[in-house]
PDB file of C-alpha atoms in Angstrom:
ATOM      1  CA  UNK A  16      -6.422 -18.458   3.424  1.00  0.00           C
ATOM      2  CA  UNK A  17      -4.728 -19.815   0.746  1.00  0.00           C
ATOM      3  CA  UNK A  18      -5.134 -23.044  -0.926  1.00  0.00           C
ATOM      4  CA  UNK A  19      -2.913 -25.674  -1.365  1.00  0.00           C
ATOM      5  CA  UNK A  20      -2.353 -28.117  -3.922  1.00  0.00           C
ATOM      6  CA  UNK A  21      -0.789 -31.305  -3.915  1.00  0.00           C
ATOM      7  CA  UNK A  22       2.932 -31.965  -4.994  1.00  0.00           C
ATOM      8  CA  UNK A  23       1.122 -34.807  -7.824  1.00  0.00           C
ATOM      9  CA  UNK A  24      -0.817 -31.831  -9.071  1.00  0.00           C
ATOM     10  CA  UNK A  25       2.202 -29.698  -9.618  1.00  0.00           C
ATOM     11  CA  UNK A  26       3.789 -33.081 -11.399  1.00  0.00           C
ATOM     12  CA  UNK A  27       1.052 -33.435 -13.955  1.00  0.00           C
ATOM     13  CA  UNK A  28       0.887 -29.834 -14.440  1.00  0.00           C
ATOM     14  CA  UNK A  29       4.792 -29.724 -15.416  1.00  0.00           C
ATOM     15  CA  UNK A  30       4.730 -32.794 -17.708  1.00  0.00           C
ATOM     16  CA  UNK A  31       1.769 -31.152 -19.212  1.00  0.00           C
ATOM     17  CA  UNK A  32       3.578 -28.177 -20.273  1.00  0.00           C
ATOM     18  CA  UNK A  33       6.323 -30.149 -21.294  1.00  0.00           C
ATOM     19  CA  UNK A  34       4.803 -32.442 -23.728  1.00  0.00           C
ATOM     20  CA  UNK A  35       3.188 -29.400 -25.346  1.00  0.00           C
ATOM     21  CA  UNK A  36       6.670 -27.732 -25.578  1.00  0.00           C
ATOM     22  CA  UNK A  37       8.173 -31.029 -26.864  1.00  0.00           C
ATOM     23  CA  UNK A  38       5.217 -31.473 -29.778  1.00  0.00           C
ATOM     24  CA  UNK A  39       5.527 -27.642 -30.279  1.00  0.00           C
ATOM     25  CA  UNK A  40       9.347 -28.411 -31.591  1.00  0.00           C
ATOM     26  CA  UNK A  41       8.605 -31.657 -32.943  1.00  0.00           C
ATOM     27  CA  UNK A  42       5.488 -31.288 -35.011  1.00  0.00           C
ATOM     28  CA  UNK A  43       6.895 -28.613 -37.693  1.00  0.00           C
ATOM     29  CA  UNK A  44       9.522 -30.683 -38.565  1.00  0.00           C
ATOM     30  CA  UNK A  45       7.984 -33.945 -39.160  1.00  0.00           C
ATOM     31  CA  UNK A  46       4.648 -32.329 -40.912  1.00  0.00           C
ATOM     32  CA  UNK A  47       6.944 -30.768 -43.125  1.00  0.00           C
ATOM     33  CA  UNK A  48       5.958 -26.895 -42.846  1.00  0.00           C
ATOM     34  CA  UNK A  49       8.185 -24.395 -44.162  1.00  0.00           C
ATOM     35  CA  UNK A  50       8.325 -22.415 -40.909  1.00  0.00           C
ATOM     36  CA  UNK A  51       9.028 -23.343 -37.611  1.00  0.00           C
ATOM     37  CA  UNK A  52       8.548 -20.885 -34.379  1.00  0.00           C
ATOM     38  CA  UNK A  53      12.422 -22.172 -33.014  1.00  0.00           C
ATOM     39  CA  UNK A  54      15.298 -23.383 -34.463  1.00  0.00           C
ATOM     40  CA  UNK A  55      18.208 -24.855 -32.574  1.00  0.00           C
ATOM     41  CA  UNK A  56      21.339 -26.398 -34.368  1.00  0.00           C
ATOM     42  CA  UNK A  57      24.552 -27.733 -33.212  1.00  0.00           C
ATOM     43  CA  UNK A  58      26.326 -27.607 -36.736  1.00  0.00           C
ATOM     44  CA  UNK A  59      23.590 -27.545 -40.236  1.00  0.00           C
ATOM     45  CA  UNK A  60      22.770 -30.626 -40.865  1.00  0.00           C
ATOM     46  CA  UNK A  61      21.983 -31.444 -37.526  1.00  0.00           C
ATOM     47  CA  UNK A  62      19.349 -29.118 -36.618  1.00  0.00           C
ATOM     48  CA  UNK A  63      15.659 -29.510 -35.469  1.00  0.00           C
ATOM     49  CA  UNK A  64      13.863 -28.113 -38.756  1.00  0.00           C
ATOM     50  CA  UNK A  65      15.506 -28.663 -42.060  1.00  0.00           C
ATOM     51  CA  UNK A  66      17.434 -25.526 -43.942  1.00  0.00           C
ATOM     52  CA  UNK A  67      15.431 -24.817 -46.313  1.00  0.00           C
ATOM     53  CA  UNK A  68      13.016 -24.315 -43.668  1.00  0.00           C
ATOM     54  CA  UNK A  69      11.881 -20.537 -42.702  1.00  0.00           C
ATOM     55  CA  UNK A  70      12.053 -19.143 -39.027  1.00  0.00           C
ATOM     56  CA  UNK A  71       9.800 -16.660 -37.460  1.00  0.00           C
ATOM     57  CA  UNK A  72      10.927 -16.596 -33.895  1.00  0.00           C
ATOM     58  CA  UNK A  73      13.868 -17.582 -32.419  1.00  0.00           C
ATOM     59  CA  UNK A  74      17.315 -19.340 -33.972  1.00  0.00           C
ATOM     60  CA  UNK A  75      20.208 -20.535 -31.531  1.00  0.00           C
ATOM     61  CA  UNK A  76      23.417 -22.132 -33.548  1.00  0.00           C
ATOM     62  CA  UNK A  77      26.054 -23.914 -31.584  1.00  0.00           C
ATOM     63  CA  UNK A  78      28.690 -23.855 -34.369  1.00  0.00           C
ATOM     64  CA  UNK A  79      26.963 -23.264 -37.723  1.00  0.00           C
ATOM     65  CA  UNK A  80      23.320 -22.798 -38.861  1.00  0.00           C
ATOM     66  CA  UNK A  81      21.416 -22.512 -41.868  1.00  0.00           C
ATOM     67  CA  UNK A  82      18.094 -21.404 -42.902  1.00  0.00           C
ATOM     68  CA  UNK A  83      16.009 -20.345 -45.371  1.00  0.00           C
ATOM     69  CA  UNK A  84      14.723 -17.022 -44.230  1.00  0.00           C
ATOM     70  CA  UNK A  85      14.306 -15.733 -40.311  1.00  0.00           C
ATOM     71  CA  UNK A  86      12.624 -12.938 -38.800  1.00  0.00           C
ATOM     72  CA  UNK A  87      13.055 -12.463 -35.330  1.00  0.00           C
ATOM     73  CA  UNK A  88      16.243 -13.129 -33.191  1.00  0.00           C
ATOM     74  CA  UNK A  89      19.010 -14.855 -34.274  1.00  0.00           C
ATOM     75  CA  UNK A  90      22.405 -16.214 -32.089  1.00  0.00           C
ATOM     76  CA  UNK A  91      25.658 -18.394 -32.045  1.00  0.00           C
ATOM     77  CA  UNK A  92      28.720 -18.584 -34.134  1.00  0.00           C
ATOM     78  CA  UNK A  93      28.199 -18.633 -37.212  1.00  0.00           C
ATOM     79  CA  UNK A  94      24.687 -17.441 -38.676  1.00  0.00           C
ATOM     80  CA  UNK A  95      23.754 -18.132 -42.290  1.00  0.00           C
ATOM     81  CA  UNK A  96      20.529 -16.912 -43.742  1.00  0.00           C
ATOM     82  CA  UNK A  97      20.469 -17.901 -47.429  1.00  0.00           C
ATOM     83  CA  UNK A  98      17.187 -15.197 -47.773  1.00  0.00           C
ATOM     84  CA  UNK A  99      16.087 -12.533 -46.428  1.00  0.00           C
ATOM     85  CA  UNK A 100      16.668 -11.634 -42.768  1.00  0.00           C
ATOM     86  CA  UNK A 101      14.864  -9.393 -40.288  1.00  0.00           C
ATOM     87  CA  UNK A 102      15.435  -9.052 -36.693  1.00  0.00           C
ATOM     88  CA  UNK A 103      18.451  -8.754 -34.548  1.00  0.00           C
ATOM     89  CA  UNK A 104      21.890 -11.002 -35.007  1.00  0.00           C
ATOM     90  CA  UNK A 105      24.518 -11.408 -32.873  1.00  0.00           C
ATOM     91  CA  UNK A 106      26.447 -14.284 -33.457  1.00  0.00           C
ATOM     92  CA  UNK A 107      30.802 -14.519 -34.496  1.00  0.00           C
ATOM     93  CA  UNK A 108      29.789 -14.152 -38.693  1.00  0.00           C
ATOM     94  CA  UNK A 109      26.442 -13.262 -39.608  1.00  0.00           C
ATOM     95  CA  UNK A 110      25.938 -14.652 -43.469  1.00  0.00           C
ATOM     96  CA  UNK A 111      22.772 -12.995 -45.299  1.00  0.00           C
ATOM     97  CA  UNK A 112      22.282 -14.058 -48.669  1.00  0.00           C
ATOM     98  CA  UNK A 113      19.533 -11.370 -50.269  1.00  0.00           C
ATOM     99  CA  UNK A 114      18.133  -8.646 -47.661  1.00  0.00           C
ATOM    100  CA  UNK A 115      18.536  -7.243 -44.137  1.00  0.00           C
ATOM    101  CA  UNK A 116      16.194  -5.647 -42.478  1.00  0.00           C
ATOM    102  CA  UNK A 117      17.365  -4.926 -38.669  1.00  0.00           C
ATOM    103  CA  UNK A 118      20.525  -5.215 -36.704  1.00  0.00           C
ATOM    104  CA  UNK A 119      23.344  -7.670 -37.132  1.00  0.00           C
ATOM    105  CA  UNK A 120      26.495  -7.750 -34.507  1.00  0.00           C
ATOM    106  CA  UNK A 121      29.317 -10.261 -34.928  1.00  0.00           C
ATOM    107  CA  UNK A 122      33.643 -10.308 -35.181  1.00  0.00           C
TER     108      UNK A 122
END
């Protein structure tokens, strides 16, 4: 028979998860590393991690981001890498400033 839990249980698991996601995106930034799992950015400056930060993971841009270096998978409009890049790209203009290393798709 299976076992039921209660809805509170299901509440404090969710904001659980949440608050780890939340200090997952937050605690990079503000302890200053130069790397950060996800970066999301409307238009650079505006953007969770600064630019001269690196990204191993995954980078979303609204309009226009800029980063260091990023490895991984990289989307939006306009995608600017002032390093080196590895991963896949697909994005309007892909911008790499020293190396590729993978697959970039764009206008």
């Amino acid at each position: 028979m299976a076992k039921f839990y209660s809805y509170s249980l299901y509440k404090k698991i969710v904001f659980t998860l949440c608050t780890v996601v939340i200090l997952f995106l937050y605690i990079p930034h503000k302890a200053y590393a130069k790397f950060t799992p996800i970066q999301l950015s409307i238009i650079t400056p505006s953007q969770i991690a600064p630019d001269d930060t690196d990204v191993y993971g995954f980078r979303f841009n609204l309009f226009y981001g800029r980063n260091k270096n990023v490895i991984g998978f990289d989307s939006g409009l306009v995608n600017h890498t002032k390093g080196v890049f590895a991963g896949l790209s697909i994005g309007g203009v892909n911008v790499t400033g020293d190396s590729l290393f993978g697959v970039q798709s764009g206008i």
